[in-house]
XYZ file of C-alpha atoms in Angstrom:
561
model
C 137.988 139.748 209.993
C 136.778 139.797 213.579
C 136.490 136.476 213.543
C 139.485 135.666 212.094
C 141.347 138.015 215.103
C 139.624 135.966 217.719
C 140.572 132.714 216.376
C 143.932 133.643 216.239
C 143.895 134.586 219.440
C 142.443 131.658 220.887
C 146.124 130.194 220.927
C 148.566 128.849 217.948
C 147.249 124.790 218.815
C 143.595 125.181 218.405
C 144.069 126.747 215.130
C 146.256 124.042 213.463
C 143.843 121.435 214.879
C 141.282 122.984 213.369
C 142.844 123.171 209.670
C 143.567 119.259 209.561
C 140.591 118.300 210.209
C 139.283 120.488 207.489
C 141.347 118.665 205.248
C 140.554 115.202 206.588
C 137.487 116.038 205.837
C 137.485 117.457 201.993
C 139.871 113.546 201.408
C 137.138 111.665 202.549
C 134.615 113.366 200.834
C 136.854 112.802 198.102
C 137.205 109.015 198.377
C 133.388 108.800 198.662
C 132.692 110.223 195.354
C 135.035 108.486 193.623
C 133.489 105.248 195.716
C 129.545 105.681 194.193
C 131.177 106.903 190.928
C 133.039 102.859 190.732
C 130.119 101.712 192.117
C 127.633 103.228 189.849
C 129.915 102.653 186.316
C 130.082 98.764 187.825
C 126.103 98.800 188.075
C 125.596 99.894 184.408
C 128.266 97.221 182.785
C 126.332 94.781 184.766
C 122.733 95.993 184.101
C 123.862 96.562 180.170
C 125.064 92.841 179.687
C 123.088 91.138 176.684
C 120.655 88.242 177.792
C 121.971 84.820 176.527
C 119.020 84.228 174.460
C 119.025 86.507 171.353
C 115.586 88.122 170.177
C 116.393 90.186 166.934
C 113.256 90.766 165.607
C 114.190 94.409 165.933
C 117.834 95.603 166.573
C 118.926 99.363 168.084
C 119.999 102.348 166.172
C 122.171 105.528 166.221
C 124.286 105.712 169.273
C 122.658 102.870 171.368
C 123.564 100.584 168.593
C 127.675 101.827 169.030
C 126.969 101.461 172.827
C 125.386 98.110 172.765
C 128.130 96.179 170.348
C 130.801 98.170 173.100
C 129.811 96.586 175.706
C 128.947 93.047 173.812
C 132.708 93.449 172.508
C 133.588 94.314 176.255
C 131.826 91.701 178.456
C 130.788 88.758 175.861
C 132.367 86.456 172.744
C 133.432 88.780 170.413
C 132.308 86.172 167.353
C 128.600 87.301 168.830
C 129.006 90.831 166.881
C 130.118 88.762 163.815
C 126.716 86.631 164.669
C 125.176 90.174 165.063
C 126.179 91.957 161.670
C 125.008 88.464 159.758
C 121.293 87.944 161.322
C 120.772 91.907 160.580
C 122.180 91.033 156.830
C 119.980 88.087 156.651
C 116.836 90.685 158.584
C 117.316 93.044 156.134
C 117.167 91.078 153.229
C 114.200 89.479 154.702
C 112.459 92.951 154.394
C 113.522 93.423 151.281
C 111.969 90.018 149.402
C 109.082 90.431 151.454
C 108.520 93.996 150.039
C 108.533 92.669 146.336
C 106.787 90.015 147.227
C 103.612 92.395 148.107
C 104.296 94.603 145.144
C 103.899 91.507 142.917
C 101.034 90.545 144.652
C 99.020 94.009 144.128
C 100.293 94.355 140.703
C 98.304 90.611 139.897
C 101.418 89.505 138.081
C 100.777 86.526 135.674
C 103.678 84.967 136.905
C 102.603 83.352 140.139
C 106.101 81.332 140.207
C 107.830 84.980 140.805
C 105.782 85.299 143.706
C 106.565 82.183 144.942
C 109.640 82.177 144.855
C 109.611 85.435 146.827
C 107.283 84.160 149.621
C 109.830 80.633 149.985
C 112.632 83.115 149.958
C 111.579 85.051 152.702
C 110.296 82.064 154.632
C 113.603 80.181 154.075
C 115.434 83.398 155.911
C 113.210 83.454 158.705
C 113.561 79.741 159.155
C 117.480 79.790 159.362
C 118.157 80.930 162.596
C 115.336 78.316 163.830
C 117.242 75.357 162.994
C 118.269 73.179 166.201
C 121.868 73.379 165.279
C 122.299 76.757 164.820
C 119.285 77.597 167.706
C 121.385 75.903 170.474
C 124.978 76.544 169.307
C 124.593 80.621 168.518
C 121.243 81.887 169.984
C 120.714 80.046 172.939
C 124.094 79.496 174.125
C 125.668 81.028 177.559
C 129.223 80.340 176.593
C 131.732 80.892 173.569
C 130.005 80.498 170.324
C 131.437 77.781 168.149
C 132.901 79.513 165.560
C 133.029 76.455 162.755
C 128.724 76.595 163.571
C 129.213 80.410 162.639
C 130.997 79.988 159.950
C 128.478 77.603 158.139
C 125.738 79.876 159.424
C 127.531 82.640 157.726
C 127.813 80.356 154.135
C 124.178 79.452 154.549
C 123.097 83.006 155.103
C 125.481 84.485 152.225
C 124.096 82.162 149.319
C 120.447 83.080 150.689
C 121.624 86.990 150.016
C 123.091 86.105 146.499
C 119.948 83.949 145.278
C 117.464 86.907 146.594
C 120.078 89.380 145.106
C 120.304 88.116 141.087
C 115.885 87.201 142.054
C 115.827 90.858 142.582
C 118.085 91.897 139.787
C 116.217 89.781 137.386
C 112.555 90.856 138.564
C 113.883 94.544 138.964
C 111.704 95.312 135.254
C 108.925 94.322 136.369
C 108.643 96.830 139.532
C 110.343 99.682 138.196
C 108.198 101.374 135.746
C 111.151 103.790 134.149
C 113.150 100.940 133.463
C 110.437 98.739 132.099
C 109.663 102.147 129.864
C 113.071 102.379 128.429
C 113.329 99.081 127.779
C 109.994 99.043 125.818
C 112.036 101.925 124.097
C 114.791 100.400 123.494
C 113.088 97.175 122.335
C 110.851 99.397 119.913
C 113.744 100.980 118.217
C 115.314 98.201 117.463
C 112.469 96.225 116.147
C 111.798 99.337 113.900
C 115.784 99.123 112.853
C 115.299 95.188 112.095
C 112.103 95.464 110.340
C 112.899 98.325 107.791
C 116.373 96.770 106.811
C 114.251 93.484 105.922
C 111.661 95.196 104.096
C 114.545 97.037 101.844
C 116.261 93.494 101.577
C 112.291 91.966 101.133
C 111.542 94.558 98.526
C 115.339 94.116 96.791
C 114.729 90.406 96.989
C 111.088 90.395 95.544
C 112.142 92.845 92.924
C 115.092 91.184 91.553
C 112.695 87.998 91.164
C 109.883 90.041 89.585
C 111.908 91.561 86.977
C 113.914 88.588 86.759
C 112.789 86.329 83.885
C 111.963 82.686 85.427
C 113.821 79.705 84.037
C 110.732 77.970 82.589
C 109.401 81.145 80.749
C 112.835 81.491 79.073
C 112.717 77.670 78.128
C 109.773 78.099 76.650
C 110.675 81.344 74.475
C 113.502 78.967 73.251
C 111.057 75.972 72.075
C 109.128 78.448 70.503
C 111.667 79.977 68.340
C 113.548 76.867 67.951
C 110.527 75.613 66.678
C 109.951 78.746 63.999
C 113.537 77.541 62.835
C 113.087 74.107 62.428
C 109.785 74.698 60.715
C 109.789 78.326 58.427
C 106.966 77.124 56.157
C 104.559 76.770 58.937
C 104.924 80.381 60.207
C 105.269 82.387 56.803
C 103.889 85.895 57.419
C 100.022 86.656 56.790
C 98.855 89.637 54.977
C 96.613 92.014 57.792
C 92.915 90.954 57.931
C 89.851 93.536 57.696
C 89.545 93.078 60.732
C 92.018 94.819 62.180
C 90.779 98.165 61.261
C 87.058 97.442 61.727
C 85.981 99.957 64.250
C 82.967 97.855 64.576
C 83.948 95.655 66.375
C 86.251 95.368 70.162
C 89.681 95.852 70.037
C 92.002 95.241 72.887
C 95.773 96.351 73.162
C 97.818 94.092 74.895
C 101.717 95.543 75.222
C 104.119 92.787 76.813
C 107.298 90.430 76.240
C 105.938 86.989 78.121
C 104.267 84.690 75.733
C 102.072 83.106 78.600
C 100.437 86.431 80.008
C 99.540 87.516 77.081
C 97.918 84.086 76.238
C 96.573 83.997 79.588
C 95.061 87.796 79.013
C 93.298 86.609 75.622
C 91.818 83.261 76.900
C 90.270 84.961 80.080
C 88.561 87.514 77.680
C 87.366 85.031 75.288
C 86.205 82.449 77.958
C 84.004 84.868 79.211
C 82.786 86.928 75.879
C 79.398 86.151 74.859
C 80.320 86.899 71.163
C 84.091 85.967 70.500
C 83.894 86.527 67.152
C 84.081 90.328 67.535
C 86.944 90.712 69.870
C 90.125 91.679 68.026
C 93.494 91.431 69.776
C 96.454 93.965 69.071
C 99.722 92.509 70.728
C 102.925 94.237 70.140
C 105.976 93.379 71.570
C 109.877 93.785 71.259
C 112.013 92.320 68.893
C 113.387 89.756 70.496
C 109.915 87.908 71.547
C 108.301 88.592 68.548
C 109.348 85.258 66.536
C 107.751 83.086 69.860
C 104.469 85.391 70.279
C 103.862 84.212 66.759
C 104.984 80.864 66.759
C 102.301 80.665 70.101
C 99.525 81.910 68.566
C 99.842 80.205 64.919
C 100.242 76.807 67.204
C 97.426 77.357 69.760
C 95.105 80.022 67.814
C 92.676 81.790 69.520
C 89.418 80.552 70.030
C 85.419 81.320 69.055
C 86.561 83.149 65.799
C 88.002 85.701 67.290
C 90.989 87.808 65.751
C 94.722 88.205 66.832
C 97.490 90.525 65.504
C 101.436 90.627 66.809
C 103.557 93.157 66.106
C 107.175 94.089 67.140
C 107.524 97.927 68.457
C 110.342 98.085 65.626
C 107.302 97.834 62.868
C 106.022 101.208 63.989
C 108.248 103.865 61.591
C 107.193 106.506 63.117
C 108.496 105.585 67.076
C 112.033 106.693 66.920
C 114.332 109.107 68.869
C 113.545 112.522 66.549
C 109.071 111.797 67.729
C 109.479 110.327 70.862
C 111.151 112.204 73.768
C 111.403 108.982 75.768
C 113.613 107.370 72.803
C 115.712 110.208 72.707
C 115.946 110.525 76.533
C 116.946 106.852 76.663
C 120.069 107.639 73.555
C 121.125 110.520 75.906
C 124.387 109.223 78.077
C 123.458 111.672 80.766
C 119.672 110.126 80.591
C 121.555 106.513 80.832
C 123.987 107.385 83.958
C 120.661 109.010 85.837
C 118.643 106.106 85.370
C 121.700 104.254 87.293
C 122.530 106.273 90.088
C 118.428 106.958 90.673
C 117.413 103.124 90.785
C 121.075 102.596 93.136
C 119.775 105.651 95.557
C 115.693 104.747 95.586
C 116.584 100.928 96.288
C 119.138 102.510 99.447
C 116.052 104.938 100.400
C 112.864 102.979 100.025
C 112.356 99.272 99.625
C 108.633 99.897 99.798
C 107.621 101.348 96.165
C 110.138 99.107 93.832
C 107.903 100.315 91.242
C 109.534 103.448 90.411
C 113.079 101.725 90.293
C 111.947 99.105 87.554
C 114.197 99.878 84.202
C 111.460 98.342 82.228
C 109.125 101.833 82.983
C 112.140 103.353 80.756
C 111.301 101.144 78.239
C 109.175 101.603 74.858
C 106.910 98.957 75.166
C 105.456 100.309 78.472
C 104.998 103.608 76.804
C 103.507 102.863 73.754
C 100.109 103.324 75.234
C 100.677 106.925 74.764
C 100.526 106.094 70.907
C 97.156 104.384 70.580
C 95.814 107.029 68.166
C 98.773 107.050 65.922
C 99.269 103.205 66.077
C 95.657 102.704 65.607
C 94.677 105.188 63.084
C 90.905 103.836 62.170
C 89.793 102.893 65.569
C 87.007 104.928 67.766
C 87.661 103.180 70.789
C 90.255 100.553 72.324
C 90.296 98.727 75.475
C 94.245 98.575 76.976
C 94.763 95.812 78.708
C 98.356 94.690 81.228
C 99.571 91.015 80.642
C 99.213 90.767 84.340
C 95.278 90.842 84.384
C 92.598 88.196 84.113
C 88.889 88.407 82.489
C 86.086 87.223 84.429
C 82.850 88.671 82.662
C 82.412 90.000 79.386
C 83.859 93.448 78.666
C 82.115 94.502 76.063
C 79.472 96.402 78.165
C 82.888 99.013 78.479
C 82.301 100.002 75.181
C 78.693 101.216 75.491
C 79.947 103.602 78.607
C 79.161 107.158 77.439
C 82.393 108.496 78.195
C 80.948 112.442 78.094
C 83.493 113.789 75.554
C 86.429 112.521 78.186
C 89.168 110.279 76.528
C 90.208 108.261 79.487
C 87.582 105.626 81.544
C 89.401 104.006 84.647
C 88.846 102.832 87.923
C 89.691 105.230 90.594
C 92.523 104.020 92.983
C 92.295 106.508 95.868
C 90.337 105.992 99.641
C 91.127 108.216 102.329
C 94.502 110.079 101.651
C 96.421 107.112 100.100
C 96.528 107.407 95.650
C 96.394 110.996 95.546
C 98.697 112.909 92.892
C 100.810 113.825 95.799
C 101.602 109.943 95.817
C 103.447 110.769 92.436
C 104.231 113.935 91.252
C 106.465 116.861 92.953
C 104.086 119.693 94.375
C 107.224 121.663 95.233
C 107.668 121.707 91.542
C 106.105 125.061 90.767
C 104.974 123.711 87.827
C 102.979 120.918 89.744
C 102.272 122.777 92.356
C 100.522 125.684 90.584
C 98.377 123.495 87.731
C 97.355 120.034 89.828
C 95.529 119.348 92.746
C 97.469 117.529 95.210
C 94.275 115.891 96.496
C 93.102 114.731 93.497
C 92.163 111.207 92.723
C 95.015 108.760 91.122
C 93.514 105.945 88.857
C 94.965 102.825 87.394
C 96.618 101.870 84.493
C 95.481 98.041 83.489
C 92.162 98.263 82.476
C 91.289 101.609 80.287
C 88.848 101.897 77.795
C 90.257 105.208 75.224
C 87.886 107.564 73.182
C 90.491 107.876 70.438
C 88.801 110.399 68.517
C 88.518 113.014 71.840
C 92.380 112.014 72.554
C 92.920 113.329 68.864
C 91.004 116.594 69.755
C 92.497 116.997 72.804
C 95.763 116.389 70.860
C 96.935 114.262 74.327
C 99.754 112.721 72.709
C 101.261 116.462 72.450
C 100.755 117.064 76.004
C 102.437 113.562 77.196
C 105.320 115.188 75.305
C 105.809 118.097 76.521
C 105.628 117.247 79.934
C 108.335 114.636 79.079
C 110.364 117.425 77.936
C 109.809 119.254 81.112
C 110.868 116.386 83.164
C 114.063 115.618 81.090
C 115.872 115.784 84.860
C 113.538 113.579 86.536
C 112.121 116.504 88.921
C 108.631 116.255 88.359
C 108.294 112.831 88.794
C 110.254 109.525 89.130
C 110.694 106.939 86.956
C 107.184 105.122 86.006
C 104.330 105.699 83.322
C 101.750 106.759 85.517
C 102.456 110.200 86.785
C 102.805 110.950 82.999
C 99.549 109.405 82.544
C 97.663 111.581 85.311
C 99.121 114.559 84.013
C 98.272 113.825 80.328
C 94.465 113.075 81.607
C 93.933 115.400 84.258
C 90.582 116.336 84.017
C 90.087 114.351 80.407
C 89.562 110.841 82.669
C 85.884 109.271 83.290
C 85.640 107.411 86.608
C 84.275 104.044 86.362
C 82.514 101.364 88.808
C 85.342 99.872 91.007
C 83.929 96.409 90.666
C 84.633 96.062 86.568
C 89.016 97.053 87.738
C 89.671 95.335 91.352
C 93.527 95.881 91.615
C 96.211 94.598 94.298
C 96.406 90.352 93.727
C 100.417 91.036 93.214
C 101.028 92.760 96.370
C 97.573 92.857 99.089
C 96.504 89.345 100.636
C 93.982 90.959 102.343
C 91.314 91.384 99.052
C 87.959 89.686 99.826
C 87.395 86.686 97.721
C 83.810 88.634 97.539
C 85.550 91.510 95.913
C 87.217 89.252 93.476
C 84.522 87.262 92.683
C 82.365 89.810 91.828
C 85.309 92.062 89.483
C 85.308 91.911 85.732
C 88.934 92.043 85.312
C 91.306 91.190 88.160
C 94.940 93.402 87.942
C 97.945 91.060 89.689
C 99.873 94.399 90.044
C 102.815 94.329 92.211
C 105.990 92.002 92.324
C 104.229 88.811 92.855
C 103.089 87.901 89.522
C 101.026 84.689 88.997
C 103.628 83.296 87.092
C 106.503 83.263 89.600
C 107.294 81.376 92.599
C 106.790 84.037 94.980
C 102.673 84.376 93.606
C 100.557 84.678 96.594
C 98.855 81.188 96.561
C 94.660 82.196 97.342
C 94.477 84.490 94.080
C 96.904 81.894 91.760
C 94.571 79.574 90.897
C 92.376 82.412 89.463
C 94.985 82.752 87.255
C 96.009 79.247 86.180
C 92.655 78.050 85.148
C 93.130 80.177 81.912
C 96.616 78.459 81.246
C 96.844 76.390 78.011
C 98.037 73.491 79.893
C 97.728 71.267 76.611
C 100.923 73.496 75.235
C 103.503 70.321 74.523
C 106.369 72.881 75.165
C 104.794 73.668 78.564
C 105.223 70.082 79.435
C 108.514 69.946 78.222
C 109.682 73.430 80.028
C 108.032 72.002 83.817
C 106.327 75.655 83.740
C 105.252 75.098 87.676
C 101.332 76.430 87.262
């Protein structure tokens, strides 16, 4: 304040002199801020311009990278950001081929051309901007780019991004190991979809032609009975020989409808029997291929002196619907309609075990081995034989087996877990469940040599009805003759040496010819029966060779053996 009095004192001009220049003062200091400010903003814009000679081997980021295309857009061409935003497509893309490339390259892929292509791809985006067009017009240019140069530079770079693009797309599998997984999946599952509809339509297919009777085998049914008509005094009935009840001697039953199995069955036996004499042959068949089983063996009789019988189921009385559960299951309209719908549903299910859905398993003729006793009243032993085996050594050793008081002697079917009685009954049956042993050991029907006096003791034919009775509604087991047979047996069946039974020729290629070779009987089980088309072709011609090929009415039926 003093000082304030004194300067006021001083006099009225001083003072006012004093105040302009103060604000003379505070204007210029003014003007020279805003000066170096100008001066300062015009040294960055010139300090920030872009070189003329682009180097982009590594561009900026963030906020410098806003700044920097500011000022290009500001002081330069503005068709050098367009030039800008390509070479950093084309950089980036660079990066990106040259990554796969080295992932191929430590995964040692087998396809070197993938890697190549990679490597050439990457080498082909590098070498772009070095061409001498596009080096002098773009890159090293002061002035104006030339924007028709740009624009091919542009093309050139865009079709380099869509080749490395679909390369990438179409190698992507092969990198990333989820997608590669799912499409193994995916692959998998419908492999798995593929292959079980063919093996239902394989299985269909092969049954259909199994059970199917072939063209030539019903030609020559024809010839034979045409033949029988044409000619009744040849093939007048014979009174029964001796022997056919000589328990003496062997006695084989052979159950079928096809005229050349069963020859081929008998010829194989007596081709290799060392006294032919004593084999005796039971045949039985149905009443429609009775008249040509006859008429085949009265024209080609069987050799070495041996003996032959055929018989039509219908000449056993005592086989009808009021014995035999099976006949009277078969009469039943409710057994009929089952049988139906069951083969329809199994064939839908499971194209694997055709078996099962055969109609001919409903049949009599494949059952009457459950009557050998009755149908063979004077006999000790018989030897059952399929018409879909062949004889290789003589059999008659079978009959010297002591059987130890059991009635059944087979071959064993089971190794590992596979032909166990689970295979074939129902163990959630309680009536399975608490009288079998699901672990047991299956064997084969084919090749059985019977005790018939311990099945009379053991009164089997009793028990094979009862459980037929029991499974009147199919629950204990499906539609065949061997889960009947296992039950009837259990614990009543002798196991013999695998290599006199060696089954499989009808559905397994994969049986040793050492195996074969060294069987007594051979079993063509399955749907490819020697006889048809579909026969698998290394195990036919052990068939064949027993074929009566001097038959005129095979000649004239062109029965392909």
């Amino acid at each position: 304040m003093a000082i304030a009095v004194r300067g006021s004192r001083g006099g009225g001009s001083g003072g006012v002199g004093a105040g302009f220049r103060s604000f003379f003062s505070y204007r210029i200091f003014i003007s020279a801020m805003f000066s170096l400010l100008f001066i300062v903003t015009v040294s960055v814009l010139l300090t920030s311009r872009p070189p003329t000679t682009h180097h982009h081997s590594s561009l900026p980021g963030g906020a410098n990278v806003y700044m920097h295309r500011t000022f290009l857009a500001l002081n330069s061409d503005p068709l050098k950001t367009r030039l800008d935003l390509i070479y950093k497509q084309a950089n980036d893309h660079i990066t990106l081929v040259k990554a796969y490339a080295a992932y191929a390259m430590r995964l040692k892929l087998e396809n070197s051309r993938q890697l190549k292509m990679f490597d050439d791809l990457a080498k082909n985006f590098a070498d772009l901007n070095s061409k001498p067009s596009y080096k002098s017009s773009l890159f090293e240019t002061d002035g104006n780019l030339d924007e028709d140069v740009l624009r091919q530079f542009e093309k050139e770079v865009k079709d380099r991004v869509k080749f490395a693009r679909s390369l990438v797309a179409e190698s992507k599998e092969n990198y990333d190991n989820q997608l590669k997984i799912q499409k193994l999946k995916d692959t998998i599952f419908s492999v798995s979809e593929l292959l079980g509809k063919a093996k239902k339509n394989g299985a269909l297919g092969s049954s259909i032609a199994a059970k199917s009777i072939p063209k030539s085998l019903h030609c020559l049914a024809m010839r034979l009975v045409e033949e029988r008509v044409a000619h009744p005094e040849k093939y007048k009935e014979e009174l029964p020989k001796a022997e056919f009840e000589d328990p003496s001697l062997y006695h084989y039953a052979v159950f079928s409808d096809n005229v050349i199995a069963v020859s081929v069955v008998v010829r194989s036996v007596l081709k290799n029997a060392e006294e032919p004499w004593k084999h005796v042959f039971h045949v039985v068949t149905d009443r429609m291929n009775v008249a040509a089983m006859k008429v085949w063996f009265r024209m080609r009789p069987v050799e070495g002196g041996a003996h032959l019988e055929v018989k039509a189921v219908e000449d056993y009385s005592f086989l009808n619907s009021s014995y035999v559960p099976l006949l009277r299951q078969i009469e039943s309209a409710k057994m009929q309609r089952f049988s139906a719908e069951k083969t329809m549903e199994n064939v839908t299910k499971d194209g694997s075990n055709m078996k099962l859905k055969n109609p001919v398993s409903m049949s009599m003729l494949n059952h009457l081995k459950f009557y050998l006793p009755e149908m063979y009243p004077k006999l000790h032993k018989i030897l059952l034989l399929d018409d879909d085996v062949v004889v290789q050594k003589d059999l008659t050793g079978l009959w010297k087996i002591d059987l130890a008081g059991k009635v059944n002697g087979a071959v064993e079917t089971c190794f590992g877990s596979f032909h166990r009685f689970s295979r074939y009954l129902n163990f959630s049956h309680p009536l399975i469940k608490g009288r079998f042993n699901p672990k047991a050991c299956a064997w084969a029907f084919g090749m059985n040599i019977f005790d018939l006096d311990a099945w009379r003791r053991e009164k089997c034919t009793e028990t094979y009805h009862d459980w037929q009775h029991m499974n009147e509604d199919r629950t204990l087991w499906q539609l065949d003759t061997l889960p009947p047979g296992l039950l009837t047996f259990y614990s009543l069946t002798k196991s013999l040496d695998k290599s006199w039974h060696v089954l499989g020729l009808g559905y397994n290629p994969s049986i040793s010819m050492d195996e074969i070779s060294k069987a007594a009987v051979i079993h063509y089980n399955g749907n490819m029966k020697p006889w048809l088309d579909i026969a698998m072709n290394q195990y036919k011609n052990l068939w064949t060779k027993y074929v009566d090929n001097d038959m005129e009415f095979l000649q004239l039926c062109n029965f392909g053996v």
